Tab-separated table of C-alpha atoms and ligand atoms in Angstrom:
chain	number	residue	atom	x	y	z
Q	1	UNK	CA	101.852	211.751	183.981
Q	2	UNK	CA	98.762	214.268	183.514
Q	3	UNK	CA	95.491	211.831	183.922
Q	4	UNK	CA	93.051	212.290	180.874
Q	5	UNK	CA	89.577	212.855	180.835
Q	6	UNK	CA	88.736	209.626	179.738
Q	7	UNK	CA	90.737	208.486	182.195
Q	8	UNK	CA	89.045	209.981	185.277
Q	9	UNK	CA	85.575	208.910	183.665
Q	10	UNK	CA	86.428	204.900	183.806
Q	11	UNK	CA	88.204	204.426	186.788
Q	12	UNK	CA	85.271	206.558	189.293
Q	13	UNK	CA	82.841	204.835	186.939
Q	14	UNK	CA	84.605	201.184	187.757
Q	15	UNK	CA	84.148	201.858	191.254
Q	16	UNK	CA	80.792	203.058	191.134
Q	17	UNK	CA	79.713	200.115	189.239
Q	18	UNK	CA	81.444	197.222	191.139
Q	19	UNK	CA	79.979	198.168	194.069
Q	20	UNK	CA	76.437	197.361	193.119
Q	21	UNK	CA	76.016	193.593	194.224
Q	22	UNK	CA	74.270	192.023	190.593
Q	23	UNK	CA	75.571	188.501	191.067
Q	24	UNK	CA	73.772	186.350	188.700
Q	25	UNK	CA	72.360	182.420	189.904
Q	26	UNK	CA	72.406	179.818	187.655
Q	27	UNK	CA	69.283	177.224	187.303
Q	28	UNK	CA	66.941	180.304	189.629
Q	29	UNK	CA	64.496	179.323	187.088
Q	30	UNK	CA	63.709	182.951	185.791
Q	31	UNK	CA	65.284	185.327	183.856
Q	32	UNK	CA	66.628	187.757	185.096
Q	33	UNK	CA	68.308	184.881	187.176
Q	34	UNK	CA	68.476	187.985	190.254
Q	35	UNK	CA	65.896	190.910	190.944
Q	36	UNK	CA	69.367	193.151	191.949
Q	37	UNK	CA	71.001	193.251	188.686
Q	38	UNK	CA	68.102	195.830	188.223
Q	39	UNK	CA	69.569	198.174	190.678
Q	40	UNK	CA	72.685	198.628	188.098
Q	41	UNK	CA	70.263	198.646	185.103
Q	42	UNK	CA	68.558	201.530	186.679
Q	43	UNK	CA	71.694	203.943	187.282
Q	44	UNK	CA	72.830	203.112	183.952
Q	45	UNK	CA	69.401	203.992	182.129
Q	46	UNK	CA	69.573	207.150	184.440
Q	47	UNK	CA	73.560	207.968	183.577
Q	48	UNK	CA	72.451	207.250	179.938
Q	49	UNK	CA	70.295	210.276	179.802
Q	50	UNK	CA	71.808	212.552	182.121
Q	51	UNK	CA	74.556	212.201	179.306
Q	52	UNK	CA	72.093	213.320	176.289
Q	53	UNK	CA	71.951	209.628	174.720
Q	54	UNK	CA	68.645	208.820	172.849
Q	55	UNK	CA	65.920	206.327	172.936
Q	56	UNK	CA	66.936	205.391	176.336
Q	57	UNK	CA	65.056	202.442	178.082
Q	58	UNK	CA	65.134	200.060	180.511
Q	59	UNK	CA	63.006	196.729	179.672
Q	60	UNK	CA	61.718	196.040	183.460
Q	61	UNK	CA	60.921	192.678	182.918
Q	62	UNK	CA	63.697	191.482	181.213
Q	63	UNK	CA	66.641	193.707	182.501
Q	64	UNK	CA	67.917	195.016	179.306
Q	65	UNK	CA	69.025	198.932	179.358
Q	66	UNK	CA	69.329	200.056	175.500
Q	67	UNK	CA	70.462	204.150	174.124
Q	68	UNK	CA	71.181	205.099	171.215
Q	69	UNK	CA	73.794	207.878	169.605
Q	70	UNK	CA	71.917	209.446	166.690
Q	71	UNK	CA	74.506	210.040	163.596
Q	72	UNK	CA	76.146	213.434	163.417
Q	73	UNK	CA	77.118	212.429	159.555
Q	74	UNK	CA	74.634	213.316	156.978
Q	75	UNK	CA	72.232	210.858	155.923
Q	76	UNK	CA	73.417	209.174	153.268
Q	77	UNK	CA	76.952	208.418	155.089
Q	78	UNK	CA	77.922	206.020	157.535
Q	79	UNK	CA	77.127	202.886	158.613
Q	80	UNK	CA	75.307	202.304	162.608
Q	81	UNK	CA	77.264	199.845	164.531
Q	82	UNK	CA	76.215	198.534	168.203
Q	83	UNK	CA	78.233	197.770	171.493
Q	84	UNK	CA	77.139	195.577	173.979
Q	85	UNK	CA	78.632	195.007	177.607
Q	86	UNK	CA	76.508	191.960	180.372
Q	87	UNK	CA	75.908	193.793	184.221
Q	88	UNK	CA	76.035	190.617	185.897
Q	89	UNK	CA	78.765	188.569	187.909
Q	90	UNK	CA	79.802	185.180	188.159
Q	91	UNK	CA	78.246	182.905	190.732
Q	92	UNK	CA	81.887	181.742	191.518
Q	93	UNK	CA	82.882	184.475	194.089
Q	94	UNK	CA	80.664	186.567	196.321
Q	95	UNK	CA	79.753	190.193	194.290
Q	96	UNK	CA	78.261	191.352	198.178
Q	97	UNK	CA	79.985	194.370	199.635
Q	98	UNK	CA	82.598	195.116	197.181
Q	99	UNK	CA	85.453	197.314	198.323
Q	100	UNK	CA	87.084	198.665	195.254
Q	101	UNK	CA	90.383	200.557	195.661
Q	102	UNK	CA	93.468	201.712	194.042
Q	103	UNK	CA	96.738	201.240	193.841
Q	104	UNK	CA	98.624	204.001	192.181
Q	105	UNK	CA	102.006	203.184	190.565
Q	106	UNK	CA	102.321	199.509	190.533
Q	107	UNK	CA	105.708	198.688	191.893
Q	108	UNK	CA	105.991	194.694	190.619
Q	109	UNK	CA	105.691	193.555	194.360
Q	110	UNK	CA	103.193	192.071	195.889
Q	111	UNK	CA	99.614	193.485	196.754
Q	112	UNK	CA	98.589	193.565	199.755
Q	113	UNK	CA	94.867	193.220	199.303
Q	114	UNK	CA	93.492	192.962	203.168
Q	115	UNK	CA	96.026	193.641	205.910
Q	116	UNK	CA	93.119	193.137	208.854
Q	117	UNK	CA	92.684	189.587	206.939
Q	118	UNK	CA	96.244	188.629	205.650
Q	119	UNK	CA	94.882	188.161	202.378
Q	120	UNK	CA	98.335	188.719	199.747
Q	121	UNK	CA	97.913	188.669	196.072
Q	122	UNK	CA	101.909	187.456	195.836
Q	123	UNK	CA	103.420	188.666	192.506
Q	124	UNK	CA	104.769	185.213	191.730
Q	125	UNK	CA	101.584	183.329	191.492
Q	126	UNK	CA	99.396	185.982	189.067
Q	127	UNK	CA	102.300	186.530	186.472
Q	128	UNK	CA	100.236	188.406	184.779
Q	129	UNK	CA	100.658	191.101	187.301
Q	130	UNK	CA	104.133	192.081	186.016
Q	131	UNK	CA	103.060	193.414	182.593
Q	132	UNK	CA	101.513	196.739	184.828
Q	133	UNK	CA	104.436	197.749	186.655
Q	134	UNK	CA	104.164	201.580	186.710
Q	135	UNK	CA	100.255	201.301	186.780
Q	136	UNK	CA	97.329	202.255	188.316
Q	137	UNK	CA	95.274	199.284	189.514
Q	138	UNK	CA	91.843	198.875	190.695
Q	139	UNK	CA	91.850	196.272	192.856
Q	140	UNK	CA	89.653	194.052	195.589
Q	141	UNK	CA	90.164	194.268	199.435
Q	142	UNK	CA	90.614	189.940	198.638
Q	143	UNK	CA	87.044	188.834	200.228
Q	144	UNK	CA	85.009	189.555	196.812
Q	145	UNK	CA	85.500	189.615	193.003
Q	146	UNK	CA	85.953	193.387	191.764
Q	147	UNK	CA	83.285	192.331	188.613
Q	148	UNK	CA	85.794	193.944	186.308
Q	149	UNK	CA	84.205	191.747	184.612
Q	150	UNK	CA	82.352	192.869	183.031
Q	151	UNK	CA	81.871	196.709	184.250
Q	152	UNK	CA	85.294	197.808	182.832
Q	153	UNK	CA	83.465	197.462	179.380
Q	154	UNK	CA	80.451	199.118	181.214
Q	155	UNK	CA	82.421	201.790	182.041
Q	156	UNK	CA	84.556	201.714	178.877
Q	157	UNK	CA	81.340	202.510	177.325
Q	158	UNK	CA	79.921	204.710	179.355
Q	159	UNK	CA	82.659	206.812	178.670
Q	160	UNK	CA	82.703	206.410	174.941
Q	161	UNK	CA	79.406	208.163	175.089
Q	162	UNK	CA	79.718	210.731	177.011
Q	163	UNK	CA	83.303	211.354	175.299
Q	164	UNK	CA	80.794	211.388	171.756
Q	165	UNK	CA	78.804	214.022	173.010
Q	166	UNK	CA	81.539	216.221	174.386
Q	167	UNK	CA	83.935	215.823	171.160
Q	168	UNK	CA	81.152	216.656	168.323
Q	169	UNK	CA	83.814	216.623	165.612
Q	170	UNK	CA	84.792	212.758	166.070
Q	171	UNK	CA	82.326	211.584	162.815
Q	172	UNK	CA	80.112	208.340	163.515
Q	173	UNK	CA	77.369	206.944	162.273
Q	174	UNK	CA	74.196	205.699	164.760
Q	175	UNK	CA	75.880	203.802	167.604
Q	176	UNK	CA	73.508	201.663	169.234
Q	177	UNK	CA	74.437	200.428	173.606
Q	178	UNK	CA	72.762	198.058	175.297
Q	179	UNK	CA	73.384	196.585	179.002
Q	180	UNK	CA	72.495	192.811	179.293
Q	181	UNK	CA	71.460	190.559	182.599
Q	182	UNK	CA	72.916	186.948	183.304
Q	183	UNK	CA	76.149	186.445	180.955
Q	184	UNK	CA	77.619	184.421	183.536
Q	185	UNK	CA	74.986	181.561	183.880
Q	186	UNK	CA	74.187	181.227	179.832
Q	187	UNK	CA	71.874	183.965	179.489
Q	188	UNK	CA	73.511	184.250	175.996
Q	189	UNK	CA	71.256	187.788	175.696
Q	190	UNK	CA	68.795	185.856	174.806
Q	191	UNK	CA	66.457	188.819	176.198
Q	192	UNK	CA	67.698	191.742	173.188
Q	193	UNK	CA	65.645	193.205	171.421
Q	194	UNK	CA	67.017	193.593	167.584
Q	195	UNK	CA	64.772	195.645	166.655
Q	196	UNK	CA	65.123	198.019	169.579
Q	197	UNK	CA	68.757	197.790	169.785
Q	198	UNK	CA	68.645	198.587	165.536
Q	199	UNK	CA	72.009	198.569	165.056
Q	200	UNK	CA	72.624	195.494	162.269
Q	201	UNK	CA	76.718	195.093	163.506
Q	202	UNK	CA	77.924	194.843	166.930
Q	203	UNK	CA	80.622	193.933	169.170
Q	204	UNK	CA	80.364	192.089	172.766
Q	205	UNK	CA	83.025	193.701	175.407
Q	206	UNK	CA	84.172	191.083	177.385
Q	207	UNK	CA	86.701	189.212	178.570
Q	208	UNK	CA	90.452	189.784	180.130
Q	209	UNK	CA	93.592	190.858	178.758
Q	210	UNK	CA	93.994	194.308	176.708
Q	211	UNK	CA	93.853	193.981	173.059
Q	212	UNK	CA	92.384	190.935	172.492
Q	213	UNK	CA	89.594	189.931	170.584
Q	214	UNK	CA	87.513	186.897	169.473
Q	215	UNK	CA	85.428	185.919	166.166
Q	216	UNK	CA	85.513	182.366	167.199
Q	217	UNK	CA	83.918	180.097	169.642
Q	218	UNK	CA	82.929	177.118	170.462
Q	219	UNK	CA	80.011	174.551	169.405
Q	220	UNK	CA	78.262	173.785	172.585
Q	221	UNK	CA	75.546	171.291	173.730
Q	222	UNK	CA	74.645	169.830	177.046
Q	223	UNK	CA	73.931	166.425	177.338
Q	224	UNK	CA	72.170	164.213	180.207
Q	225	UNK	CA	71.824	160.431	180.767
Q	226	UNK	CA	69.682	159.064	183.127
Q	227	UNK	CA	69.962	155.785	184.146
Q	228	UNK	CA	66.826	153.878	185.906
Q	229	UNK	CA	68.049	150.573	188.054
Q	230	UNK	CA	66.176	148.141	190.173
Q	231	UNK	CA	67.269	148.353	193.798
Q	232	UNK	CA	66.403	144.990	195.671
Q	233	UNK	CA	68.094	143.798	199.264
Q	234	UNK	CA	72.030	143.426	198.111
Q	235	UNK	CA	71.592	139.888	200.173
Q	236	UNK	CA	69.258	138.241	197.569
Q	237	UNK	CA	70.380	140.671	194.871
Q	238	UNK	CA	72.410	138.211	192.261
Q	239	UNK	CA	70.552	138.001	188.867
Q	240	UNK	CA	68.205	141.080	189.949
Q	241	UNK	CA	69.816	144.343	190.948
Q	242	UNK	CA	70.405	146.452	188.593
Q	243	UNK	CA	72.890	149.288	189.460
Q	244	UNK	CA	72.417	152.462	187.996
Q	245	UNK	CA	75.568	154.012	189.385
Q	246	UNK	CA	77.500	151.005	187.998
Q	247	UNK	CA	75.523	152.387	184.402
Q	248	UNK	CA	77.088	155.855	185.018
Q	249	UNK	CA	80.600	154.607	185.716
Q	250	UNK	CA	80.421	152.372	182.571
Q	251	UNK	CA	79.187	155.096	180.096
Q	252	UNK	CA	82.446	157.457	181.719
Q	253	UNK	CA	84.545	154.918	180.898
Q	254	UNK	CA	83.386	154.736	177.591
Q	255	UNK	CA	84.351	158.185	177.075
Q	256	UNK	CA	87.697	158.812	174.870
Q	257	UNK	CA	89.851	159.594	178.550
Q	258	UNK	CA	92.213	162.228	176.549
Q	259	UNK	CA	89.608	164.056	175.479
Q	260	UNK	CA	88.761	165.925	178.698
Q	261	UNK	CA	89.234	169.732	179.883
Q	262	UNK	CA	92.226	168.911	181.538
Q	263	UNK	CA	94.014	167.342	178.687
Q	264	UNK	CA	93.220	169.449	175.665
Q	265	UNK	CA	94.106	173.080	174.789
Q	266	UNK	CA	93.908	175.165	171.377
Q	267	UNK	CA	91.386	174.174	168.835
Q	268	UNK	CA	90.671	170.594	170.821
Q	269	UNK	CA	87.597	169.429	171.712
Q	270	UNK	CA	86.086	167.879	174.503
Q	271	UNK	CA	84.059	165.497	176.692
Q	272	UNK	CA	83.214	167.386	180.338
Q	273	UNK	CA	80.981	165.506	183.138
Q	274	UNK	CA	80.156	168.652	185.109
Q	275	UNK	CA	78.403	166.605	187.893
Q	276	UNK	CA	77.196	162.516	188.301
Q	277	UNK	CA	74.785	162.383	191.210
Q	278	UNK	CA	73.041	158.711	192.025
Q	279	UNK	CA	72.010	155.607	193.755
Q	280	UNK	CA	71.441	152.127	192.845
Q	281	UNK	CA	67.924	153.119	191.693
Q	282	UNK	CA	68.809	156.163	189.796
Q	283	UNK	CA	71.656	158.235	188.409
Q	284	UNK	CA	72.008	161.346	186.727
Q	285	UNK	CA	74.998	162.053	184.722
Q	286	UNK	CA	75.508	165.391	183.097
Q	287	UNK	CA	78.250	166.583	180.596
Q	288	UNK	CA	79.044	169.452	178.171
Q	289	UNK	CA	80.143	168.567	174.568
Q	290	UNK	CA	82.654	170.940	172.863
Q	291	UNK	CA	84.689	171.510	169.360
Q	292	UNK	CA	85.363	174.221	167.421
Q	293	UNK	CA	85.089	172.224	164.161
Q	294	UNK	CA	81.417	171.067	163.194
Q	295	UNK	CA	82.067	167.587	161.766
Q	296	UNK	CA	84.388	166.840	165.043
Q	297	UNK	CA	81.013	168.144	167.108
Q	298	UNK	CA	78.162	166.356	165.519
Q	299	UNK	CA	80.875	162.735	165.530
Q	300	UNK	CA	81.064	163.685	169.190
Q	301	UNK	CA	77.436	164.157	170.007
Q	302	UNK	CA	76.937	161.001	167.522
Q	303	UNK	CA	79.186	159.193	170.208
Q	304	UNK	CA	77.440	159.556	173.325
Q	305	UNK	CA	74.335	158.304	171.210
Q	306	UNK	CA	76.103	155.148	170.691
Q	307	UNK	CA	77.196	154.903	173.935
Q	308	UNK	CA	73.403	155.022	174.948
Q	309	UNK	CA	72.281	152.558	172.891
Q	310	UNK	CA	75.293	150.155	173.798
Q	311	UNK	CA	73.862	150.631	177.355
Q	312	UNK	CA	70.162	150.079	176.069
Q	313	UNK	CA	71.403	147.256	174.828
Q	314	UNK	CA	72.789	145.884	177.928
Q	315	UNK	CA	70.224	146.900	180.230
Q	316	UNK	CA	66.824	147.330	178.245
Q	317	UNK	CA	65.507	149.565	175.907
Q	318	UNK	CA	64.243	151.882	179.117
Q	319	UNK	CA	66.751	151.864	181.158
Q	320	UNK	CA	69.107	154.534	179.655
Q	321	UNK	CA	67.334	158.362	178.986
Q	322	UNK	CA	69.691	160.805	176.828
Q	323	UNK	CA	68.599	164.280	175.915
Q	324	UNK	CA	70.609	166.672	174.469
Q	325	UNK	CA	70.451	169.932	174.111
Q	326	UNK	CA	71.855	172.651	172.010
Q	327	UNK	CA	73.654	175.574	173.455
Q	328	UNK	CA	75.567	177.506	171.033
Q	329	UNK	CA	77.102	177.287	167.820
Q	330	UNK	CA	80.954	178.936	166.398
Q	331	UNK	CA	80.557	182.397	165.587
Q	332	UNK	CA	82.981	182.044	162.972
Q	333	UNK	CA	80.417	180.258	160.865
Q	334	UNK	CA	78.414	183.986	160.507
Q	335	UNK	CA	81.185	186.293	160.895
Q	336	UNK	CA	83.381	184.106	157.687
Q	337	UNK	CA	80.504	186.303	155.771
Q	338	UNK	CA	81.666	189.782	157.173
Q	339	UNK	CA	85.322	190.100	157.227
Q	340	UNK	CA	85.009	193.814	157.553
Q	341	UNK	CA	83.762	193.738	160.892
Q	342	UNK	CA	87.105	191.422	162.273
Q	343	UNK	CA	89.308	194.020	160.203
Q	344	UNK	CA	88.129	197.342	161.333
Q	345	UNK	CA	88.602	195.745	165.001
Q	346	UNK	CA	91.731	194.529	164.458
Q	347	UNK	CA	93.045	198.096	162.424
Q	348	UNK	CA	91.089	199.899	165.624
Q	349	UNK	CA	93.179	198.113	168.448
Q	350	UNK	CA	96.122	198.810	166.046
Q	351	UNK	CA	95.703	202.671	165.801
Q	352	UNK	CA	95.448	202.799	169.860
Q	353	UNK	CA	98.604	201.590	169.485
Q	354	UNK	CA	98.728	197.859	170.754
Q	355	UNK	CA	99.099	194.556	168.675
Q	356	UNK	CA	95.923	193.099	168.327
Q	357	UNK	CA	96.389	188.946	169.708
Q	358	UNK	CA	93.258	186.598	168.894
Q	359	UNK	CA	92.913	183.047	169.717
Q	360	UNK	CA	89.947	181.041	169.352
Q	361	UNK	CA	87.629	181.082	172.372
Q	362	UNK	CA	87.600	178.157	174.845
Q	363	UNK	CA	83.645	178.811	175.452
Q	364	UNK	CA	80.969	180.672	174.358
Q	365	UNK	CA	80.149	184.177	174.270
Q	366	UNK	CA	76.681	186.500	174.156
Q	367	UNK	CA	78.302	187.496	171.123
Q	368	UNK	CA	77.904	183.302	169.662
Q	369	UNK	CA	74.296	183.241	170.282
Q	370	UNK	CA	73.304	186.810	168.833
Q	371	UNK	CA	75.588	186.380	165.753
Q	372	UNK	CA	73.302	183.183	164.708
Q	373	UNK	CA	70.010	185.571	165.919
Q	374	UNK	CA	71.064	187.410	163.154
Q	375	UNK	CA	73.204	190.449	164.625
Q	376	UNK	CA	77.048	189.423	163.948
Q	377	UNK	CA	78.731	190.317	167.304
Q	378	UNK	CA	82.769	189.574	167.736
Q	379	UNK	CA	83.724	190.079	170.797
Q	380	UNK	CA	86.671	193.241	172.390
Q	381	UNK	CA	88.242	192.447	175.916
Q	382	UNK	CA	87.421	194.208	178.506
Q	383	UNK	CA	91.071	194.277	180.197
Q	384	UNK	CA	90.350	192.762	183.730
Q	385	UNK	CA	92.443	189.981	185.257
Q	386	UNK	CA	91.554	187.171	187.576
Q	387	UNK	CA	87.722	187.616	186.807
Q	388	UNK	CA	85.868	185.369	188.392
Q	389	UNK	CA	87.905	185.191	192.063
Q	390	UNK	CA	88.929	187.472	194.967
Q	391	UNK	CA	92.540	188.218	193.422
Q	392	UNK	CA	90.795	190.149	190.077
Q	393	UNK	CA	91.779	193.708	188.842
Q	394	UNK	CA	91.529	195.926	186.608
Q	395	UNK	CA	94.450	198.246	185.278
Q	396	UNK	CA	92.725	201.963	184.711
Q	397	UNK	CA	95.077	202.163	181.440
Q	398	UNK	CA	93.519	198.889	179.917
Q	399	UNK	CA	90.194	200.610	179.869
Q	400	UNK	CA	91.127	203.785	179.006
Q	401	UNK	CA	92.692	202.513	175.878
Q	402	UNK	CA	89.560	200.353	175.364
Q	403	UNK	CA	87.592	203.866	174.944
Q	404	UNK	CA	90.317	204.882	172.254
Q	405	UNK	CA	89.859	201.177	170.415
Q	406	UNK	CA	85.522	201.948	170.470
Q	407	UNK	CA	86.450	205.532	169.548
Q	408	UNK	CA	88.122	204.438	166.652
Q	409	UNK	CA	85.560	201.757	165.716
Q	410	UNK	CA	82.886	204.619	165.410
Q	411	UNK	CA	85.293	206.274	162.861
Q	412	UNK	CA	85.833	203.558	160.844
Q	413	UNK	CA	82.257	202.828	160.905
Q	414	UNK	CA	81.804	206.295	159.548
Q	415	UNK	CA	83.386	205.833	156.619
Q	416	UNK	CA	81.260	203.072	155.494
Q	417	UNK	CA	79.385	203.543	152.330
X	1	LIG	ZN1	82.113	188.349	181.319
């Protein structure tokens, strides 16, 4: 099969890209969360013009690369859309010394990965694998995550562009890119400029599997209880100690027990202790609240109140500390007022010739935060699999096809008005 183009553009820009170390850290305490995920901001800002894109900058501080392709549609036509893809990797595998290769022809077997290592990606524990028999896959050599995810879309994009200025006679309107740090540890692009970025509709590229797409997610908060006890000698303790771990088991228990991670799926909510560190003088307990339905959310949040005062109750008034905090809120509640945006996706994966599959999203997304900033954003997958660990690919077609899907966006963004 003759290789496009497009083709040839994603898969040497993949490899470029995943080989530039820009790991992300959570709680680092700046943002950027790493000085390195610069290093892949600057070759993109530097691809960016070498292709002919406009208004290209980098914001230094904040890691943010943003272009811009002006219109070729008169000015009265057309309406600008945006596409926005996150540089970083997850903190969950090492993103040091990636060795991206590939395998040509896919033959349903297993992968060996790392023969010097023994490191197998076996074909019956990633089923997913068998869908790309007869592919091309870029794959790991099994000691690092590829970051697929989320430099296919990087590339996907990439590509787009320079596939814009080398086709003049596909019509668009302005299409507005931008590049953004720290996905992976909540940065939830809180860094974008708007007004810099101009474009008033966008879509995130993230996320595995080829052809789907999200334009719902989560409500999100944090919350953390602290728990103050009174440590005394456990000999003389009876009528004095206070535990505060025995504080933290008790509000757990109070929890609802079903409604946990591990027991719910779909459009269920949940209760998540993500870590409970203490002593008998003080314990820390903190948990993630989540439900895609906002009465569900705010009765859940209401809960753990109750559950603190109960404990207040119990213990005195100062023994129990709850703060929580807001992450992120369903997307669906902005994008319900611009069905347009979910329908031209949706007819745009169609045309490249693949059923479009969307389920609601078990987390958040860049895409959440900016929609409430004011810039609705549903998200595209990217096409990787296994993100996040050593056994992740990409298959070359899944991006490939993702150009065709943004191609077709612009179009139908053209015709706007
Ligand atoms: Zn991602």
């Amino acid at each position: 099969m003759e290789k496009t183009q497009i083709y040839e553009s994603v898969k040497t820009r993949l490899i470029r890209y995943a080989q530039i170390d820009t790991q992300s850290q959570p709680y680092s305490g700046h943002w950027p969360t790493t000085e390195k995920q610069k290093d892949l901001a600057r070759i993109l800002r530097d691809e960016m013009a070498a292709i002919g894109v406009s208004d290209v900058f980098m914001d230094e501080e904040n890691c943010v690369v943003y272009g811009r392709i002006p219109s070729n549609l008169s000015a009265d036509r057309g309406m600008a859309v945006g596409f926005i893809a996150h540089m970083d990797t997850a903190p969950d595998a090492s993103g040091c010394g990636v060795k991206p290769w590939v395998l040509e022809g896919y033959d349903g077997g297993d992968i060996v990965l790392n023969k010097e290592k023994d490191i197998v990606m076996r074909a019956q524990d990633y089923l997913n694998l068998k869908q790309y028999v007869g592919q091309d896959l870029i794959l790991t050599d099994g000691t690092t995550l590829l970051g697929g995810d989320d430099k296919a879309s990087i590339a996907a994009i990439m590509t787009m562009a320079e596939y814009l200025y080398n086709n003049s006679q596909i019509r668009h309107g302005d299409i507005s890119l931008a590049f953004t740090p720290d996905e992976e540890v909540g940065g939830l692009a809180r860094t974008l400029d708007l007004d810099r970025f101009g474009a008033p509709y966008a879509y995130t590229l993230d996320g595995d599997h080829l052809g789907w797409y999200e334009d719902e997610t989560f409500y999100a908060s944090e919350a953390v209880f602290e728990f103050f006890g009174r440590s005394v000698h456990t000999g003389t303790a009876k009528g004095i100690m206070i535990n505060a771990v025995d504080m933290a088991s008790q509000l757990m228990a109070m929890l609802p027990q079903d409604e946990k991670p591990q027991y719910t799926e779909g459009i269920q909510g949940f209760f998540h202790v993500i870590s409970c560190h203490g002593d008998c003088e003080h314990a820390t307990v903190r948990m993630i609240i989540r439900d895609f339905d906002e009465k569900n959310f705010r009765k859940r949040e209401a809960l753990l109140q109750d559950c603190a005062d109960k404990l207040r109750k119990q213990y005195g008034q100062e023994r129990t500390g709850l703060t929580i905090t807001h992450q992120y809120s369903n997307m669906k509640e902005v994008l319900k007022d611009v069905p347009f945006m979910t329908e031209i996706l949706k007819k745009s994966i169609r045309k490249a010739g693949i059923e479009p599959v969307c389920e609601p999203f078990r987390g958040g997304t860049d895409g959440a935060a900016l929609s409430f900033r004011g810039l609705p954003c549903p998200n595209l997958s990217a096409g990787y699999e296994n993100a996040h660990g050593r056994f992740e690919y990409v298959p070359i077609r899944s991006m490939e096809k993702n150009v065709e899907i943004l191609l077709n966006i612009c179009e139908e963004y053209a015709d706007i008005r």
